[in-house]
Amino acid sequence: MTEKGLVFSQNVKRVAFDEAHRERMMSRYDLFMSVAEDCTNHYNNIKLEKERAFNIRNKAFKNYDKYLVDFETNAITNGCIVRWARDADEAKYMVYNILSDEKSKNIVKTKSVEAEEIGLMQYLEMKKNDVTETDTGDFICYQFNERPSDISHSASHKTRDEIAEIYSDKFGVKENLNAKQLMTVTRKVLSDKYLNSDTAIIGCDFIVADTGDVIISEDEGNILKSIANANVTIVLAGIDKLIPTIDDINVLLPLSSLYEVMKIKAKAFYTILSKPEKQQKIYVILIDNKRSKILEKEHQRSIMTCIECGACHNICPIFNTIGGHVYDNAFPGPVGVIRSIGDEYEDMAHLATLCASCHQCEEYCPINIKISDLVLRNRIEIAKNKNSLIAEKRVFNYLMKRVLSRKEMDKTKEFLNRLELKQMMKKTWGIHRVIPDFAEQSFSEIWRSVNQQAD
């Protein structure tokens, strides 16, 4: 197992049996289920709408070379500046260079999965750039020096008491504030940052090939506040955010909000960012960062149709046991498990085990992605390419030889079979689970005994 795998295993053991953490995660799961129950009531034919959405996203992948060039051409025509980043390091360096060239001093950032993916905040802090996070959940996480726990509910792993305590320490407010008071403090802290910002770093929902537009949705209004006063806006967009036409958002945006807590099942604000004002600049950084590797794979490429609604990890029993931080991935949950195929096989092998094949994620996915099948495909590729699995293959070959032959199984007594199984499984089975006992007599022995008595 690699160093990443060992750290992962230790973190899982620490978190999975933490009762307080488990209680918070199950509370979050219950909330999701209560919201999801009536989601289909908002569509006459939800199955048809899901198929339409998948076809729209899949169409983009079949013509990616053309659509990406179309987007760049149209965005430049609109007055935007387009940059291409091959990997995380290149993307971070581009952002830093833009901030330096524009002499940015007061920088605000909104929620962006791509920013977390490339480690942008840590990089800019190292470069002595003063950047303020404006998304409430992410803002709370950064007070604890932690990254968001997942895409949709960044600070769901924190309790109100924990947040109130750190707010008291950092902002000098009273202790034991309630949720409404904590929100008031957050708005007050961020209000001056909005008004004095000169640069905004934002993410996006989609980029549109035929118009060069950037589509943004939000609940808090912090993105609109951030870009309203800033002279420079930097948009971070993965190349997987591309859609062919502006009409496609009629299908995709409602589905991306399908599991919103609000009964109207829609975000509070939708923005189409197109042309900068006369004294403003819009930079769009298109990030590859191993996405093209995934697109090369015949089966796994369908994961790139994901619209980041958060349904799959909200319903996932494994995610709801270990939480988002254990994944050490900007895309925690089932989507992150599949997207990790873009990394080296050695580094992502431990993530491929994080699926119980319950298929619940597929039931709730608004794009009809066959997530469990894609996880299985990852496991197959790892088994084919990962050299360190040779020892495991030998063990399983030995086990198969034993269990497929009754003669082989009956050569040893039941206590020896149990001892043998314990030795093989004790590391992977876990100390919290009991290895099942073998029966004192095998089925064939019982069968022979019964037949002999009948004779």
XYZ file of C-alpha atoms in Angstrom:
455
model
C 0.000 0.000 0.000
C 1.290 3.500 -0.831
C 1.852 6.258 1.736
C -1.449 7.862 0.666
C -3.226 4.555 1.189
C -1.766 4.125 4.690
C -2.794 7.660 5.713
C -6.241 7.033 4.274
C -6.605 3.776 6.209
C -5.605 5.456 9.486
C -8.047 8.326 8.929
C -10.891 5.916 8.163
C -10.276 4.012 11.408
C -10.267 7.272 13.337
C -13.448 8.737 11.815
C -15.666 5.742 11.056
C -16.148 4.850 14.747
C -16.513 8.424 16.012
C -20.097 8.453 17.303
C -20.425 12.264 17.311
C -19.263 12.441 13.704
C -21.590 9.618 12.755
C -24.538 11.414 14.338
C -23.829 14.611 12.370
C -23.515 12.710 9.101
C -26.766 10.824 9.653
C -28.555 14.077 10.464
C -27.337 15.398 7.130
C -28.499 12.193 5.415
C -31.959 12.483 6.960
C -32.238 16.074 5.707
C -31.312 15.011 2.191
C -33.861 12.197 2.187
C -36.638 14.494 3.385
C -35.797 16.896 0.546
C -35.425 14.167 -2.084
C -38.795 12.566 -1.427
C -40.842 15.083 -3.422
C -38.251 16.038 -6.062
C -39.846 14.019 -8.847
C -43.130 15.867 -8.292
C -41.630 18.881 -10.037
C -41.448 17.004 -13.360
C -44.092 15.266 -15.412
C -41.484 12.788 -16.624
C -38.273 12.939 -14.597
C -36.783 9.937 -16.409
C -37.086 11.670 -19.792
C -35.544 14.863 -18.399
C -32.565 12.925 -17.033
C -32.000 11.316 -20.425
C -32.127 14.731 -22.110
C -29.539 16.073 -19.678
C -27.182 13.140 -20.218
C -27.457 13.504 -24.000
C -26.624 17.217 -23.800
C -23.525 16.601 -21.726
C -22.462 13.582 -23.755
C -22.809 15.546 -26.995
C -20.190 18.001 -25.759
C -17.650 15.219 -25.119
C -18.059 13.784 -28.603
C -17.084 17.129 -30.133
C -14.866 18.589 -27.442
C -12.114 19.812 -29.752
C -14.595 21.879 -31.769
C -16.691 23.178 -28.849
C -13.677 24.299 -26.794
C -12.345 26.306 -29.722
C -15.833 27.741 -30.298
C -16.031 28.839 -26.678
C -12.594 30.455 -26.784
C -13.404 32.297 -30.022
C -16.762 33.585 -28.767
C -15.434 34.518 -25.327
C -12.609 36.547 -26.874
C -15.129 38.208 -29.215
C -17.117 39.168 -26.118
C -14.051 40.877 -24.675
C -12.856 38.149 -22.275
C -9.285 36.886 -21.971
C -8.958 33.093 -22.199
C -6.039 31.094 -20.781
C -5.405 27.330 -20.943
C -3.943 25.399 -17.992
C -2.697 21.855 -18.496
C -2.391 21.024 -14.800
C -2.863 22.387 -11.285
C 0.561 24.037 -11.076
C 0.046 25.891 -14.340
C -3.414 27.083 -13.259
C -2.131 28.407 -9.918
C 0.773 30.161 -11.617
C -1.608 31.813 -14.093
C -3.823 33.157 -11.308
C -0.796 34.480 -9.425
C 0.560 36.174 -12.552
C -2.792 37.841 -13.254
C -2.955 39.147 -9.676
C 0.600 40.479 -10.007
C 0.026 42.082 -13.416
C -3.222 43.720 -12.293
C -1.611 44.820 -8.991
C -4.480 43.252 -7.059
C -4.552 44.034 -3.343
C -8.063 43.290 -2.102
C -9.011 39.872 -3.459
C -12.254 38.035 -2.776
C -12.981 34.444 -3.714
C -16.275 32.594 -4.088
C -16.977 28.870 -3.919
C -15.036 26.986 -6.582
C -14.400 23.251 -6.771
C -11.574 23.933 -9.213
C -9.875 26.228 -6.692
C -9.960 23.437 -4.109
C -8.801 20.930 -6.699
C -5.629 22.874 -7.541
C -4.978 24.062 -3.957
C -5.271 27.718 -4.940
C -5.902 29.290 -1.516
C -2.868 27.642 0.079
C -0.707 28.654 -2.882
C -1.788 32.310 -2.797
C -1.301 32.475 0.967
C 2.234 31.160 0.464
C 2.765 33.925 -2.112
C 1.568 36.503 0.460
C -1.645 37.374 -1.391
C -4.507 38.487 0.856
C -7.540 36.497 -0.296
C -10.911 36.418 1.507
C -13.312 33.502 1.047
C -16.921 34.755 0.756
C -18.933 31.523 0.629
C -20.323 31.021 4.144
C -19.523 27.309 4.400
C -16.028 27.680 2.970
C -15.436 30.787 5.119
C -16.206 28.746 8.243
C -13.887 25.934 7.147
C -10.995 28.322 6.582
C -11.389 29.670 10.136
C -10.497 26.135 11.243
C -7.704 25.913 8.612
C -9.612 23.078 6.948
C -10.750 22.547 3.415
C -14.499 22.127 2.672
C -15.806 18.651 3.461
C -17.823 18.393 0.231
C -19.208 20.278 -2.755
C -22.655 21.211 -1.493
C -22.359 21.539 2.312
C -18.838 22.692 3.081
C -19.107 22.983 6.867
C -21.660 20.267 7.610
C -19.058 18.403 9.685
C -18.966 21.279 12.211
C -21.452 21.874 15.012
C -22.926 25.253 15.892
C -21.028 25.243 19.202
C -17.708 24.682 17.457
C -18.381 27.528 15.046
C -19.532 29.857 17.836
C -16.376 29.129 19.810
C -13.980 29.936 16.982
C -15.964 33.061 16.024
C -15.598 34.251 19.616
C -11.833 33.690 19.490
C -11.257 35.262 16.048
C -13.797 38.076 15.873
C -14.231 38.961 19.543
C -17.976 38.329 19.631
C -19.982 36.828 22.486
C -19.845 33.116 23.115
C -22.713 30.700 22.378
C -24.248 32.694 19.510
C -27.151 31.022 17.707
C -27.143 30.268 13.967
C -28.821 33.555 12.983
C -26.357 35.578 15.033
C -23.415 33.691 13.516
C -24.692 34.544 10.018
C -24.960 38.211 11.020
C -21.342 38.191 12.173
C -20.252 36.531 8.910
C -22.030 39.153 6.788
C -20.548 41.983 8.835
C -17.008 40.610 8.490
C -17.409 40.178 4.720
C -19.286 43.410 3.894
C -16.174 45.620 3.850
C -14.319 43.039 1.773
C -17.003 43.193 -0.932
C -17.026 46.988 -1.084
C -13.243 47.338 -1.275
C -12.435 44.375 -3.533
C -10.540 44.985 -6.751
C -10.351 41.344 -7.907
C -12.773 38.413 -7.680
C -11.881 34.752 -8.180
C -14.968 32.679 -8.972
C -16.028 29.255 -10.205
C -18.908 28.521 -12.546
C -21.614 25.978 -13.359
C -21.147 25.851 -17.148
C -19.338 27.529 -20.025
C -21.289 27.838 -23.287
C -19.656 27.054 -26.628
C -21.970 28.933 -29.005
C -22.050 32.214 -27.040
C -18.839 32.294 -24.990
C -20.910 32.899 -21.829
C -20.156 31.761 -18.282
C -23.150 30.445 -16.294
C -23.201 30.972 -12.528
C -25.761 29.939 -9.902
C -25.783 30.711 -6.193
C -27.939 30.990 -3.078
C -26.210 33.671 -1.011
C -25.563 36.449 -3.531
C -21.882 36.584 -2.627
C -20.780 35.985 -6.235
C -22.815 38.924 -7.525
C -21.444 41.142 -4.743
C -17.904 39.992 -5.491
C -17.957 40.681 -9.237
C -20.035 43.883 -8.961
C -17.264 45.975 -7.393
C -14.200 44.176 -8.749
C -12.392 45.530 -11.793
C -10.903 42.103 -12.493
C -12.815 38.796 -12.465
C -10.952 35.484 -12.767
C -13.168 32.534 -13.709
C -11.829 29.040 -12.989
C -13.528 26.483 -15.237
C -12.714 22.830 -15.792
C -13.006 21.842 -19.431
C -15.754 19.426 -18.342
C -18.041 22.428 -17.643
C -18.546 22.930 -21.385
C -22.047 22.710 -22.908
C -22.883 23.178 -26.616
C -25.606 25.871 -26.595
C -27.168 28.459 -24.300
C -30.536 26.688 -24.649
C -29.084 23.672 -22.808
C -29.243 25.497 -19.474
C -33.052 25.177 -19.597
C -32.562 21.478 -18.849
C -29.348 21.467 -16.818
C -29.821 24.283 -14.313
C -33.133 23.004 -12.860
C -31.652 19.506 -12.498
C -28.551 20.865 -10.769
C -30.911 22.393 -8.178
C -33.128 19.321 -7.919
C -32.136 18.572 -4.334
C -32.200 22.125 -3.014
C -33.664 22.493 0.471
C -35.932 25.274 -0.832
C -39.302 24.002 -2.015
C -39.070 25.815 -5.365
C -36.051 23.617 -6.225
C -34.040 26.491 -7.666
C -31.060 28.605 -6.740
C -31.748 32.123 -5.506
C -29.622 33.784 -8.211
C -28.603 32.867 -11.765
C -26.052 34.963 -13.648
C -24.864 34.868 -17.249
C -21.428 36.457 -17.345
C -20.741 37.564 -20.884
C -19.155 40.930 -21.704
C -17.008 42.909 -19.273
C -17.815 46.564 -18.674
C -15.482 49.196 -20.169
C -13.082 49.344 -17.227
C -13.413 45.720 -16.208
C -11.539 42.599 -17.261
C -12.745 38.987 -17.279
C -10.148 36.219 -17.378
C -11.347 32.658 -18.042
C -8.843 29.937 -17.133
C -9.732 26.607 -18.728
C -8.294 23.814 -16.585
C -7.506 20.329 -17.868
C -5.661 18.760 -14.904
C -6.082 15.102 -16.019
C -9.605 15.569 -17.377
C -8.404 14.730 -20.875
C -7.004 11.436 -19.509
C -10.447 10.500 -18.241
C -12.061 11.546 -21.520
C -9.745 9.131 -23.325
C -11.273 6.209 -21.422
C -14.249 4.686 -23.176
C -16.207 3.851 -20.025
C -15.109 6.293 -17.317
C -15.543 9.386 -19.504
C -19.262 9.469 -18.691
C -18.395 10.674 -15.163
C -17.489 14.006 -16.759
C -21.192 14.588 -17.429
C -21.599 15.214 -13.672
C -23.228 18.553 -12.823
C -22.029 18.551 -9.187
C -25.459 18.457 -7.537
C -24.103 16.451 -4.585
C -26.804 13.762 -4.668
C -24.465 10.783 -4.979
C -22.389 11.499 -1.901
C -25.401 12.619 0.128
C -26.965 9.179 -0.368
C -23.728 7.125 -0.268
C -23.530 4.909 2.867
C -19.728 4.999 2.797
C -19.527 8.789 2.541
C -22.061 9.056 5.359
C -19.793 6.884 7.489
C -16.364 8.411 6.865
C -17.224 11.960 5.722
C -15.636 14.073 3.011
C -12.230 14.912 4.482
C -11.030 11.307 4.484
C -11.124 11.235 0.670
C -8.480 13.997 0.503
C -10.053 14.991 -2.796
C -11.846 18.096 -4.104
C -14.523 15.675 -5.354
C -15.342 13.479 -2.341
C -17.787 10.632 -2.622
C -18.525 8.351 -5.588
C -17.648 10.959 -8.248
C -14.225 11.527 -6.713
C -13.607 7.779 -6.560
C -14.173 7.505 -10.314
C -12.346 10.704 -11.274
C -9.264 9.490 -9.431
C -8.623 7.139 -12.372
C -6.794 10.099 -13.904
C -4.084 9.663 -11.236
C -1.470 6.951 -11.031
C -2.955 3.535 -10.294
C -0.782 3.107 -7.209
C -2.024 6.384 -5.698
C -5.752 5.821 -6.169
C -6.133 2.096 -5.506
C -7.410 2.618 -1.954
C -10.228 4.889 -3.235
C -11.522 2.204 -5.598
C -12.664 0.159 -2.594
C -15.100 2.891 -1.486
C -18.255 1.491 -3.022
C -20.805 -0.923 -1.569
C -22.486 -1.446 -4.987
C -25.849 -0.478 -3.494
C -26.699 1.555 -6.653
C -28.534 4.229 -4.644
C -26.352 6.935 -6.201
C -27.599 5.953 -9.648
C -31.212 6.153 -8.515
C -30.811 9.772 -7.397
C -28.328 11.007 -10.027
C -30.055 13.650 -12.220
C -27.840 12.725 -15.186
C -28.336 8.935 -15.019
C -24.624 8.198 -14.609
C -23.997 4.484 -13.950
C -21.725 5.243 -11.014
C -21.426 1.748 -9.506
C -20.476 0.291 -12.896
C -17.777 2.931 -13.322
C -16.305 2.148 -9.897
C -16.177 -1.516 -10.881
C -14.426 -0.534 -14.122
C -11.823 1.342 -12.079
C -11.206 -1.762 -9.989
C -10.697 -3.844 -13.111
C -8.144 -1.395 -14.516
C -6.281 -1.269 -11.207
C -6.097 -5.058 -11.068
C -4.653 -5.094 -14.589
C -2.106 -2.327 -14.088
C -1.099 -2.267 -10.430
C 2.047 -4.344 -9.840
C 1.696 -4.329 -6.057
C -1.424 -6.477 -6.400
C 0.644 -9.530 -7.380
C 0.720 -10.825 -3.790
C -3.042 -10.300 -3.426
C -3.665 -12.126 -6.695
C -1.676 -15.094 -5.431
C -3.686 -15.167 -2.194
C -6.994 -15.074 -4.047
C -5.847 -17.699 -6.541
C -4.997 -19.943 -3.596
C -8.363 -19.243 -1.949
C -10.260 -19.960 -5.148
C -8.436 -23.229 -5.573
C -9.449 -24.189 -2.031
C -13.107 -23.147 -2.081
C -13.836 -24.552 -5.544
C -12.718 -28.000 -4.491
C -14.624 -29.767 -1.714
C -11.812 -32.260 -1.501
C -9.315 -29.492 -0.756
C -11.592 -27.942 1.872
C -12.145 -31.252 3.651
C -8.429 -31.959 3.952
C -8.242 -29.774 7.071
C -10.455 -29.509 10.147
C -12.779 -26.568 10.740
C -10.509 -24.912 13.355
C -7.607 -24.987 10.905
C -9.773 -23.470 8.183
C -10.816 -20.713 10.603
C -7.211 -20.052 11.625
C -6.169 -19.895 7.980
C -8.928 -17.399 7.150
C -8.028 -15.188 10.124
C -4.404 -15.022 9.067
C -5.367 -13.973 5.550
C -8.114 -11.526 6.451
C -7.080 -9.972 9.764
C -5.539 -6.854 8.173
C -8.324 -6.083 5.704
C -11.317 -7.334 7.718
C -10.707 -4.881 10.550
C -10.484 -5.187 14.306
C -14.110 -4.095 14.814
C -15.609 -7.007 12.882
C -15.680 -10.665 13.863
C -14.604 -13.202 11.271
C -17.392 -15.798 10.914
C -16.737 -19.289 12.249
C -16.699 -22.390 10.110
C -19.199 -25.106 10.936
C -17.759 -28.123 12.727
C -18.964 -30.310 9.854
C -18.965 -29.371 6.192
C -22.110 -29.706 4.095
C -20.701 -32.749 2.274
C -19.911 -34.468 5.577
C -23.438 -33.816 6.855
C -24.869 -35.031 3.532
C -22.919 -38.274 3.666
C -23.914 -38.804 7.293
C -27.627 -38.293 6.516
C -27.526 -40.637 3.534
C -25.720 -43.332 5.456
C -28.352 -43.197 8.194
C -31.099 -43.442 5.548
C -29.472 -46.547 4.110
